[in-house]
Amino acid sequence: MNSWQYREPQPITPEALEQLNTWWRAANYLSVGQIYLLDNPLLREPLTRDHIKPRLLGHWGTTPGLNFIYAHLNRVIRERSLNTIYVTGPGHGGPGMVANAYLDGTYSEVYNTIEKTEDGVRKLFRQFSFPGGIPSHVAPETPGSIHEGGELGYSLSHAYGAAFDNPDLLVATVVGDGEAETGPLATSWHSNKFVDPVNDGVVLPILHLNGYKIANPSLLARIPEEELLQLMRGYGHTPYVVSGGFDGEDPLLVHARLAETLDLVLNQIAQIKADAAAGVLDERPSWPMIILRTPKGWTCPKEIDGHPAEDNWRSHQVPLANARDTEAHTRLLEEWLRSYKPEELFDEAGAPVELATALAPVGDQRMSANPVANGGLLRQALKLPDFRDYAVDVPAPGGSVSEATAVLGDWLRDVIVKNPTNFRIFGPDETASNRLQAVFEVTDKQWDAGSLPIDSDNHLARAGRVVEMLSEHQCQGWLEGYLLTGRHGVINSYEAFIHIVDSMFNQHAKWLKSSRHIPWRRPVSSLNYLLSSHVWRQDHNGSSHQDPGFIDHVVNKKADVVRVYLPFDANTLLSTYDHCLRSVDYVNVVVAGKQPAPNWLTMDEAIAHCTRGLGILDWAGTEVAGTAPDVVLAAAGDVPTLEMLAAASILREKVPTLRVRVVNVVDLMRLQSAGEHPHGLSDSEYDAVFTSGQPVIFAYHGYPWLIHRLTYRRNGHSNLHVRGFIEEGTTTTPFDMVMLNDLDRYKLVMDVLDRVPGLAEKEGALRQEMQDSRQRARSYTREHGEDIPEVTEWAWGDAGAAAAFGDSGGDNV
Amino acid sequence: MNSWQYREPQPITPEALEQLNTWWRAANYLSVGQIYLLDNPLLREPLTRDHIKPRLLGHWGTTPGLNFIYAHLNRVIRERSLNTIYVTGPGHGGPGMVANAYLDGTYSEVYNTIEKTEDGVRKLFRQFSFPGGIPSHVAPETPGSIHEGGELGYSLSHAYGAAFDNPDLLVATVVGDGEAETGPLATSWHSNKFVDPVNDGVVLPILHLNGYKIANPSLLARIPEEELLQLMRGYGHTPYVVSGGFDGEDPLLVHARLAETLDLVLNQIAQIKADAAAGVLDERPSWPMIILRTPKGWTCPKEIDGHPAEDNWRSHQVPLANARDTEAHTRLLEEWLRSYKPEELFDEAGAPVELATALAPVGDQRMSANPVANGGLLRQALKLPDFRDYAVDVPAPGGSVSEATAVLGDWLRDVIVKNPTNFRIFGPDETASNRLQAVFEVTDKQWDAGSLPIDSDNHLARAGRVVEMLSEHQCQGWLEGYLLTGRHGVINSYEAFIHIVDSMFNQHAKWLKSSRHIPWRRPVSSLNYLLSSHVWRQDHNGSSHQDPGFIDHVVNKKADVVRVYLPFDANTLLSTYDHCLRSVDYVNVVVAGKQPAPNWLTMDEAIAHCTRGLGILDWAGTEVAGTAPDVVLAAAGDVPTLEMLAAASILREKVPTLRVRVVNVVDLMRLQSAGEHPHGLSDSEYDAVFTSGQPVIFAYHGYPWLIHRLTYRRNGHSNLHVRGFIEEGTTTTPFDMVMLNDLDRYKLVMDVLDRVPGLAEKEGALRQEMQDSRQRARSYTREHGEDIPEVTEWAWGDAGAAAAFGDSGGDNV
Ligand SMILES: Cc1ncc(C[n+]2csc(CCOP(=O)(O)OP(=O)(O)O)c2C)c(N)n1
Ligand SMILES: Cc1ncc(C[n+]2csc(CCOP(=O)(O)OP(=O)(O)O)c2C)c(N)n1
Ligand SMILES: [Mg+2]
Ligand SMILES: [Mg+2]
């Protein structure tokens, strides 16, 4: 049945108002109870100190507003058979969401010890913010949630992510007026310019002006209403204001106003949807949004200890912080609880009475039971084209040249073709710059902000699989929302700027970690990063664009949710990404180059290599079978591997008796001990590759200490010498960049000479030659502005064909 | 002289237009020259391949717009004696800023080899984006800059930061239309609600609608103009639109329009300022802003290879990427360059002609020479009250209890009193929650968004030293702008959410690093973080608020700009912060608790301890003089130190013969080797504290591997066993939190037993007792909802007085 029906406006009946208000009272009662009560849950005895929790933790202020809206959404869901989920920006309203899910019935279905009895209510109350119980926020533990809301700012991005490709879905989204001050939220209003009215669902933002944050008024509640309306219109919305509940106004009047407004708004949405379906929508619709102005902490005591509580920031958390230890507060709490008339709300057994739950929709239409909010239930594996078919030809190591991400782009193009409605690519205006342009052969960039004839060759369209906005926050938030509702996707970004979403990554990783332990949550697709335009090739930009530290940030999170890959050529990238798009419940970070670079492995080799996660490149080394190597040259990342191979080729020529082993690491987590990461090599496997006592020179893509951190428990760790990015760099040539950071082939050769016992003495001349080569290479750049031909024309062995790579300038923006 | 003069509007004279246009042509020529030319800088010969750089790096698209505005600002600066700096959001317009500074004369003053001669121009061109030359962005190297603009989004925050307490300053700020899509920028418009029209300067935002980003149109350029105007009005601005230069419109007409508009706008500002000074400004003024709509890449070739270039995203970077290798492009480039008529712009010697520089203001009024943009020139050291006077009394270790940040608040209060115009505290609505409330005894929160009677006890005022908005991005950006213009400040935030500004920290640290090597840049005050509500005490919030990884992020940056402190009680916090507020050119990260906790050191001890950066707590250990300890118990951070001391007291009682050394580390960088960080201990100093061979059990505030990363080169590293945060946690009791992460006293005792050779066998019973204690403590929380009295009432030795600490609930929001 279609969600989007126009309904002739009808007056709201007194019965409907009564149902709304009773649900609200019950939800409020159950919320306050969770925050304060250990026992006596239905107040069947006078409230005493012992009934109150010793530690009062949680947030009341936001909760009555969230409960209010929940009740109203129930009404319209029932009336219109809406398919709705509820996203609450102030996730600290956790008790409210739990209360509503309990009234719905879902809570007891999911947690079967929390029955609809007095004892059930007792357990419900006790577990909240209690050791061993449930978190205070709208966490994965909360049925119906896809948004924890602890770190404020992402409600609308998550909502729009959920709405993409869910044409029947209404995502009702509460934005806190404090939350609205955050940067990510402030730009996320513009998400409405990326929605396809035909194929996507609808986000209904409800800006909750309860007036206050933790200890301050909120900006949007204090600017003149006319200014706020202009702001919302400027964001492209049609705002509807509902205000009330102040100075003791009867809530029934406010119920009536919100109910009427919701009817209006849903009709407007139905009209837009109908026009879109009929193809008569010419312009971007001005989607409705609601401004709901109600008192913070509505229905709590007006004053506590002479300070205002209701309609004040003081109600943000636990208004009666001493409810247990101050008799007057105990009384006030009892009065407050009794104001909801619990005796009318629960029957003899302690189950909510019929009137209190009359508004509950049925089955999956309950917002707390909607499978969309437990996306793994709906998730279908992607249909993946065989990545082997996209392999580049590698006649010999280094024998051909590709832009790795462009090759990936060919495959992603066909991923899109095979999965036209559940796979998207998000990016901050860099999808082409990151060389995924092949995708535009089959799809467009979704864009509803306005187009001009000149855009005709720029792949902007009402619908498309690529969504680009210059906000890493939006891209990340949209993708998270999309994944948590059961779909698949990739975010591509410059490596340096992905730090912008460090904290969002944290929150998503924490969500995944918690979800694993919740039996009814089903696995969702992994969040896949494709980081290109990386630290070593910031030719146009220099210093501000050079930062490989996202990997360091990521590996701080629980090992069972993070994976980091550094494919070093086109075929390893293909093989890696195929793996990523099949995986669930991880965050996969893939860093890959976009510049023309040599291909090292055939597809068969790449598959074997990626399956191992690392490997010895036997063609590159000079080992003698049956003998330990004199030195191990290891590398992770495309540029470091190239330099390491160049170093190996110098050693092969200049010190032919030296037994060199060359190793490449694609899956960084292989380096960690098996006990610390599921991908970790066992110690004996590690020793077999890196030896337990020989010097290891490691050229790493990022900050060198990360390799130490991953391997400090390994045998022979004190023989490990790592080169990487040491924060040196500016706008210069690629080889000058590696030299500035001591990661160049010449320096690596010197490292080998310095670390292999006795070698430096014997090879003094070579060492000096290397020093001079560095000097010569540097001077050349200063004179010619480009790298010395001996570097740019270098090729592995007889792979002369590959000599002609270099850079493709012009779009490393 | 007052910047803010009303001037009777006058028609713009043809001479003025000619000067504007000539400056613009010259600046454009010099910009294009920097991007492309290696030689033949004044085109005195026909352009050949050899005159063109082999690698063409930089960004043209944004530059003509930035140059256009620069010329116009010059005019009004001269007319009105304005004190102005110029902040350009699209910092990739670096060539433009360099060109303007060269026309100003500043460039040659600062870099004396870049003379005003043909040879000077050659050098100017050659150095740009050239190895060993200057960066492509508006970097510290660029005179007049405080904003690199590589990572987009912070122009307005920096601008407002500069304007605070600079009542005479105009901060003209270009916001890129792409930049405007970022979250931080989208909320930064609201900064106008935090400006004091009397004591602060004026930010004039100029939204530069050049229509495009890298490869897409921009949102704000494509929404209907009426919508955009509403958006700007909704943000509280009075928008003025200037549009032109399309379809070959004569630039002189556009000059006339912008000049008239600027006159109007500056008069409006003068009026606001006059009203404010006269005390007749009742309401928040609707500050003017300008929407400038001109073609991206304006004046470059209309088409290249059949694709549009001017007025298209294709002009974003280097429109003629093959200018050197394609003869047709070489010709097109020459035509383009000659279109500016260089022969009219430079005299025989190669110096710009008078007409081209006629608009240059004099001396410090030149935007590129304004000392405000080289804040170290203006910086005055803070007048600091003696922090010793704020010491808490510590009769014995643990013999008193304080909320450390509250004690700091007392001192900060008096810092404010003594420095009423150049010190500010920024925070996202948490200054009181972080317990700095004492500052409100002497100052207010600056807030111009609208006040109500109910705010009377909430310290909101037109002017105040504390600035709070629920956006970590704004707080960070404001503070950066404030510091870079020569002032002092602190940002306070919850520890977990400071990750929101990870990438901003990166950019600021990079700025500091580069600035150190620029002789004319003077040191600026350090950026001071006060991170409270830390990982171990997230009682109200749980998992989403638990993340100590900002420290890890910070230590990836160059050692000479970062400092990390973990003061473990009130006196060490005071001593630490005194040090931070005196320092320059660092980022100081200070993590401190806000909950009631025991004080350990007297002020004299604290000063000695903080000066050393770490120290042996001899009162806590059981060492025997002249003998190495059996084990070292080290800790960093308040909660870990408490647990470690509790473990030490258990060991003292249960294994009295064990020689235990207890160490606390305040200055984390002490752990690094001296060669890696200026604060690093020498190896012998390190060994003297940690021993080179005895087991060390280290209880650390954050992720344990950081300690390994800092010490992996140290002697005895393999004997180091670190406990810290391992991503376990939820809404629970404080002691349950430490138990979940194996950082509790009982576990630490077990660690000692396990690590001291032979001890586990002997002390099997104690080990079991510890296991049971953990179990008992956990069960207690599950039953009672609070921590077991044996933990909450624990006190060091005979410091029973301290037993009564605990938590102060209620505002750990
Ligand atoms: C990004 C971020 N910064 C700071 C906080 C701390 N914090 C928790 S709640 C809150 C105030 C929220 O105000 P609002 O969004 O209006 O929510 P409500 O009034 O509905 O509680 C703040 C600042 C946070 N959760 N997230
Ligand atoms: C936060 C961030 N994300 C992505 C980029 C990559 N980037 C560089 S320039 C640019 C487009 C900028 O467009 P706009 O602000 O309109 O500048 P202009 O048109 O004046 O060049 C982008 C996306 C960046 N610099 N910063
Ligand atoms: Mg609020
Ligand atoms: Mg633009």
PDB file of C-alpha atoms in Angstrom, chain A residues 174-340:
ATOM      1  CA  VAL A 174      13.741  15.464  15.386  1.00  0.00           C
ATOM      2  CA  VAL A 175      16.506  18.034  15.296  1.00  0.00           C
ATOM      3  CA  GLY A 176      17.475  19.448  18.693  1.00  0.00           C
ATOM      4  CA  ASP A 177      17.718  23.202  18.744  1.00  0.00           C
ATOM      5  CA  GLY A 178      21.134  22.796  20.299  1.00  0.00           C
ATOM      6  CA  GLU A 179      22.053  20.146  17.784  1.00  0.00           C
ATOM      7  CA  ALA A 180      21.048  22.603  15.083  1.00  0.00           C
ATOM      8  CA  GLU A 181      24.029  24.784  16.045  1.00  0.00           C
ATOM      9  CA  THR A 182      26.542  22.139  15.025  1.00  0.00           C
ATOM     10  CA  GLY A 183      28.192  22.462  11.659  1.00  0.00           C
ATOM     11  CA  PRO A 184      27.167  19.094  10.281  1.00  0.00           C
ATOM     12  CA  LEU A 185      23.542  19.720  11.130  1.00  0.00           C
ATOM     13  CA  ALA A 186      23.581  23.267   9.791  1.00  0.00           C
ATOM     14  CA  THR A 187      24.568  22.097   6.338  1.00  0.00           C
ATOM     15  CA  SER A 188      22.494  18.933   6.394  1.00  0.00           C
ATOM     16  CA  TRP A 189      19.291  20.880   5.750  1.00  0.00           C
ATOM     17  CA  HIS A 190      20.567  21.165   2.191  1.00  0.00           C
ATOM     18  CA  SER A 191      20.165  17.402   1.850  1.00  0.00           C
ATOM     19  CA  ASN A 192      16.741  18.219   0.446  1.00  0.00           C
ATOM     20  CA  LYS A 193      18.524  19.184  -2.774  1.00  0.00           C
ATOM     21  CA  PHE A 194      19.746  15.632  -3.200  1.00  0.00           C
ATOM     22  CA  VAL A 195      16.466  13.832  -2.823  1.00  0.00           C
ATOM     23  CA  ASP A 196      14.716  12.289  -5.754  1.00  0.00           C
ATOM     24  CA  PRO A 197      10.973  12.767  -5.190  1.00  0.00           C
ATOM     25  CA  VAL A 198      10.232   9.719  -7.292  1.00  0.00           C
ATOM     26  CA  ASN A 199      12.587   7.042  -6.061  1.00  0.00           C
ATOM     27  CA  ASP A 200      13.551   8.233  -2.614  1.00  0.00           C
ATOM     28  CA  GLY A 201      11.606   8.479   0.578  1.00  0.00           C
ATOM     29  CA  VAL A 202      10.682  11.585   2.477  1.00  0.00           C
ATOM     30  CA  VAL A 203      12.419  13.180   5.415  1.00  0.00           C
ATOM     31  CA  LEU A 204      10.234  15.260   7.648  1.00  0.00           C
ATOM     32  CA  PRO A 205      12.475  17.426   9.831  1.00  0.00           C
ATOM     33  CA  ILE A 206      10.964  18.526  13.104  1.00  0.00           C
ATOM     34  CA  LEU A 207      13.051  21.259  14.645  1.00  0.00           C
ATOM     35  CA  HIS A 208      12.445  20.908  18.334  1.00  0.00           C
ATOM     36  CA  LEU A 209      12.729  24.353  19.847  1.00  0.00           C
ATOM     37  CA  ASN A 210      12.632  23.451  23.494  1.00  0.00           C
ATOM     38  CA  GLY A 211      14.692  26.570  23.915  1.00  0.00           C
ATOM     39  CA  TYR A 212      17.741  25.251  25.684  1.00  0.00           C
ATOM     40  CA  LYS A 213      20.870  23.170  25.553  1.00  0.00           C
ATOM     41  CA  ILE A 214      22.872  22.070  28.626  1.00  0.00           C
ATOM     42  CA  ALA A 215      23.324  25.413  30.243  1.00  0.00           C
ATOM     43  CA  ASN A 216      22.355  27.990  27.652  1.00  0.00           C
ATOM     44  CA  PRO A 217      19.466  28.998  25.485  1.00  0.00           C
ATOM     45  CA  SER A 218      19.719  27.831  21.895  1.00  0.00           C
ATOM     46  CA  LEU A 219      20.323  30.249  19.065  1.00  0.00           C
ATOM     47  CA  LEU A 220      17.402  29.233  16.921  1.00  0.00           C
ATOM     48  CA  ALA A 221      14.964  29.555  19.788  1.00  0.00           C
ATOM     49  CA  ARG A 222      16.106  33.086  20.420  1.00  0.00           C
ATOM     50  CA  ILE A 223      16.202  34.655  17.002  1.00  0.00           C
ATOM     51  CA  PRO A 224      12.950  36.295  15.938  1.00  0.00           C
ATOM     52  CA  GLU A 225      10.547  33.759  14.526  1.00  0.00           C
ATOM     53  CA  GLU A 226      10.434  35.609  11.214  1.00  0.00           C
ATOM     54  CA  GLU A 227      14.211  35.192  10.929  1.00  0.00           C
ATOM     55  CA  LEU A 228      13.921  31.500  11.654  1.00  0.00           C
ATOM     56  CA  LEU A 229      11.219  31.094   9.039  1.00  0.00           C
ATOM     57  CA  GLN A 230      13.431  32.820   6.498  1.00  0.00           C
ATOM     58  CA  LEU A 231      16.266  30.517   7.434  1.00  0.00           C
ATOM     59  CA  MET A 232      14.120  27.466   6.835  1.00  0.00           C
ATOM     60  CA  ARG A 233      12.777  28.854   3.578  1.00  0.00           C
ATOM     61  CA  GLY A 234      16.319  29.696   2.599  1.00  0.00           C
ATOM     62  CA  TYR A 235      17.180  26.067   3.233  1.00  0.00           C
ATOM     63  CA  GLY A 236      14.461  25.211   0.755  1.00  0.00           C
ATOM     64  CA  HIS A 237      11.735  24.118   3.149  1.00  0.00           C
ATOM     65  CA  THR A 238       8.160  25.118   3.790  1.00  0.00           C
ATOM     66  CA  PRO A 239       8.108  25.618   7.551  1.00  0.00           C
ATOM     67  CA  TYR A 240       5.075  25.015   9.782  1.00  0.00           C
ATOM     68  CA  VAL A 241       5.176  26.316  13.318  1.00  0.00           C
ATOM     69  CA  VAL A 242       3.490  24.604  16.233  1.00  0.00           C
ATOM     70  CA  SER A 243       4.010  26.242  19.552  1.00  0.00           C
ATOM     71  CA  GLY A 244       2.564  25.662  22.968  1.00  0.00           C
ATOM     72  CA  GLY A 245       2.651  24.239  26.419  1.00  0.00           C
ATOM     73  CA  PHE A 246       4.025  27.395  27.954  1.00  0.00           C
ATOM     74  CA  ASP A 247       2.767  28.956  31.145  1.00  0.00           C
ATOM     75  CA  GLY A 248       0.651  25.963  31.910  1.00  0.00           C
ATOM     76  CA  GLU A 249      -1.229  25.829  28.628  1.00  0.00           C
ATOM     77  CA  ASP A 250      -3.392  22.717  28.403  1.00  0.00           C
ATOM     78  CA  PRO A 251      -1.491  20.081  26.408  1.00  0.00           C
ATOM     79  CA  LEU A 252      -4.714  19.090  24.664  1.00  0.00           C
ATOM     80  CA  LEU A 253      -4.633  22.380  22.807  1.00  0.00           C
ATOM     81  CA  VAL A 254      -1.097  21.698  21.686  1.00  0.00           C
ATOM     82  CA  HIS A 255      -2.039  18.189  20.639  1.00  0.00           C
ATOM     83  CA  ALA A 256      -4.771  19.616  18.476  1.00  0.00           C
ATOM     84  CA  ARG A 257      -2.394  22.047  16.800  1.00  0.00           C
ATOM     85  CA  LEU A 258       0.276  19.487  16.076  1.00  0.00           C
ATOM     86  CA  ALA A 259      -2.268  16.966  14.819  1.00  0.00           C
ATOM     87  CA  GLU A 260      -3.769  19.466  12.406  1.00  0.00           C
ATOM     88  CA  THR A 261      -0.369  20.527  11.222  1.00  0.00           C
ATOM     89  CA  LEU A 262       0.756  16.977  10.664  1.00  0.00           C
ATOM     90  CA  ASP A 263      -2.324  16.306   8.571  1.00  0.00           C
ATOM     91  CA  LEU A 264      -1.549  19.358   6.487  1.00  0.00           C
ATOM     92  CA  VAL A 265       2.075  18.472   6.103  1.00  0.00           C
ATOM     93  CA  LEU A 266       1.398  14.903   5.103  1.00  0.00           C
ATOM     94  CA  ASN A 267      -1.078  16.058   2.539  1.00  0.00           C
ATOM     95  CA  GLN A 268       1.508  18.409   1.118  1.00  0.00           C
ATOM     96  CA  ILE A 269       3.949  15.523   0.951  1.00  0.00           C
ATOM     97  CA  ALA A 270       1.319  13.316  -0.691  1.00  0.00           C
ATOM     98  CA  GLN A 271       0.769  16.012  -3.274  1.00  0.00           C
ATOM     99  CA  ILE A 272       4.460  16.306  -4.039  1.00  0.00           C
ATOM    100  CA  LYS A 273       4.781  12.575  -4.305  1.00  0.00           C
ATOM    101  CA  ALA A 274       1.757  12.333  -6.568  1.00  0.00           C
ATOM    102  CA  ASP A 275       3.077  15.089  -8.815  1.00  0.00           C
ATOM    103  CA  ALA A 276       6.447  13.443  -8.944  1.00  0.00           C
ATOM    104  CA  ALA A 277       4.921  10.096  -9.829  1.00  0.00           C
ATOM    105  CA  ALA A 278       2.829  11.735 -12.505  1.00  0.00           C
ATOM    106  CA  GLY A 279       5.889  13.488 -13.879  1.00  0.00           C
ATOM    107  CA  VAL A 280       4.382  16.929 -13.401  1.00  0.00           C
ATOM    108  CA  LEU A 281       6.785  18.166 -10.771  1.00  0.00           C
ATOM    109  CA  ASP A 282       8.890  20.720 -12.593  1.00  0.00           C
ATOM    110  CA  GLU A 283      10.841  22.201  -9.797  1.00  0.00           C
ATOM    111  CA  ARG A 284      12.493  21.038  -6.665  1.00  0.00           C
ATOM    112  CA  PRO A 285       9.643  20.763  -4.196  1.00  0.00           C
ATOM    113  CA  SER A 286       9.741  22.911  -1.135  1.00  0.00           C
ATOM    114  CA  TRP A 287       9.414  20.004   1.289  1.00  0.00           C
ATOM    115  CA  PRO A 288       7.578  20.790   4.493  1.00  0.00           C
ATOM    116  CA  MET A 289       9.250  20.865   7.877  1.00  0.00           C
ATOM    117  CA  ILE A 290       7.854  21.515  11.325  1.00  0.00           C
ATOM    118  CA  ILE A 291       9.082  23.883  13.986  1.00  0.00           C
ATOM    119  CA  LEU A 292       7.814  22.594  17.306  1.00  0.00           C
ATOM    120  CA  ARG A 293       8.207  25.018  20.168  1.00  0.00           C
ATOM    121  CA  THR A 294       7.473  23.424  23.543  1.00  0.00           C
ATOM    122  CA  PRO A 295       9.075  23.853  26.958  1.00  0.00           C
ATOM    123  CA  LYS A 296      12.223  21.919  27.748  1.00  0.00           C
ATOM    124  CA  GLY A 297      11.390  19.368  30.416  1.00  0.00           C
ATOM    125  CA  TRP A 298       7.684  19.951  29.832  1.00  0.00           C
ATOM    126  CA  THR A 299       5.538  18.545  32.704  1.00  0.00           C
ATOM    127  CA  CYS A 300       8.375  18.383  35.236  1.00  0.00           C
ATOM    128  CA  PRO A 301       8.209  20.572  38.354  1.00  0.00           C
ATOM    129  CA  LYS A 302       8.029  24.249  37.475  1.00  0.00           C
ATOM    130  CA  GLU A 303      10.580  25.137  40.106  1.00  0.00           C
ATOM    131  CA  ILE A 304      13.115  23.295  42.167  1.00  0.00           C
ATOM    132  CA  ASP A 305      14.887  24.960  45.054  1.00  0.00           C
ATOM    133  CA  GLY A 306      13.781  28.343  43.819  1.00  0.00           C
ATOM    134  CA  HIS A 307      15.184  27.833  40.320  1.00  0.00           C
ATOM    135  CA  PRO A 308      13.015  27.321  37.271  1.00  0.00           C
ATOM    136  CA  ALA A 309      13.095  23.719  36.062  1.00  0.00           C
ATOM    137  CA  GLU A 310      10.423  23.291  33.415  1.00  0.00           C
ATOM    138  CA  ASP A 311      11.071  25.492  30.400  1.00  0.00           C
ATOM    139  CA  ASN A 312      14.653  25.959  31.443  1.00  0.00           C
ATOM    140  CA  TRP A 313      18.044  24.444  30.753  1.00  0.00           C
ATOM    141  CA  ARG A 314      18.040  23.178  34.324  1.00  0.00           C
ATOM    142  CA  SER A 315      15.739  20.369  33.253  1.00  0.00           C
ATOM    143  CA  HIS A 316      18.295  19.091  30.749  1.00  0.00           C
ATOM    144  CA  GLN A 317      19.480  16.169  32.783  1.00  0.00           C
ATOM    145  CA  VAL A 318      18.061  15.013  36.109  1.00  0.00           C
ATOM    146  CA  PRO A 319      16.030  17.877  37.535  1.00  0.00           C
ATOM    147  CA  LEU A 320      15.800  16.423  41.023  1.00  0.00           C
ATOM    148  CA  ALA A 321      19.370  15.323  41.477  1.00  0.00           C
ATOM    149  CA  ASN A 322      18.877  14.745  45.186  1.00  0.00           C
ATOM    150  CA  ALA A 323      15.566  12.986  44.948  1.00  0.00           C
ATOM    151  CA  ARG A 324      16.892  10.187  47.116  1.00  0.00           C
ATOM    152  CA  ASP A 325      18.638  12.169  49.768  1.00  0.00           C
ATOM    153  CA  THR A 326      16.386  15.169  50.246  1.00  0.00           C
ATOM    154  CA  GLU A 327      12.977  14.405  51.578  1.00  0.00           C
ATOM    155  CA  ALA A 328      11.449  17.486  49.970  1.00  0.00           C
ATOM    156  CA  HIS A 329      12.762  16.309  46.637  1.00  0.00           C
ATOM    157  CA  THR A 330      11.418  12.835  47.176  1.00  0.00           C
ATOM    158  CA  ARG A 331       8.014  14.380  47.679  1.00  0.00           C
ATOM    159  CA  LEU A 332       8.384  16.572  44.625  1.00  0.00           C
ATOM    160  CA  LEU A 333       9.335  13.561  42.578  1.00  0.00           C
ATOM    161  CA  GLU A 334       6.322  11.661  43.807  1.00  0.00           C
ATOM    162  CA  GLU A 335       4.065  14.562  42.961  1.00  0.00           C
ATOM    163  CA  TRP A 336       5.614  14.801  39.541  1.00  0.00           C
ATOM    164  CA  LEU A 337       5.173  11.088  38.881  1.00  0.00           C
ATOM    165  CA  ARG A 338       1.627  11.105  40.156  1.00  0.00           C
ATOM    166  CA  SER A 339       0.785  14.051  37.926  1.00  0.00           C
ATOM    167  CA  TYR A 340       0.683  11.555  35.053  1.00  0.00           C
TER     168      TYR A 340
END
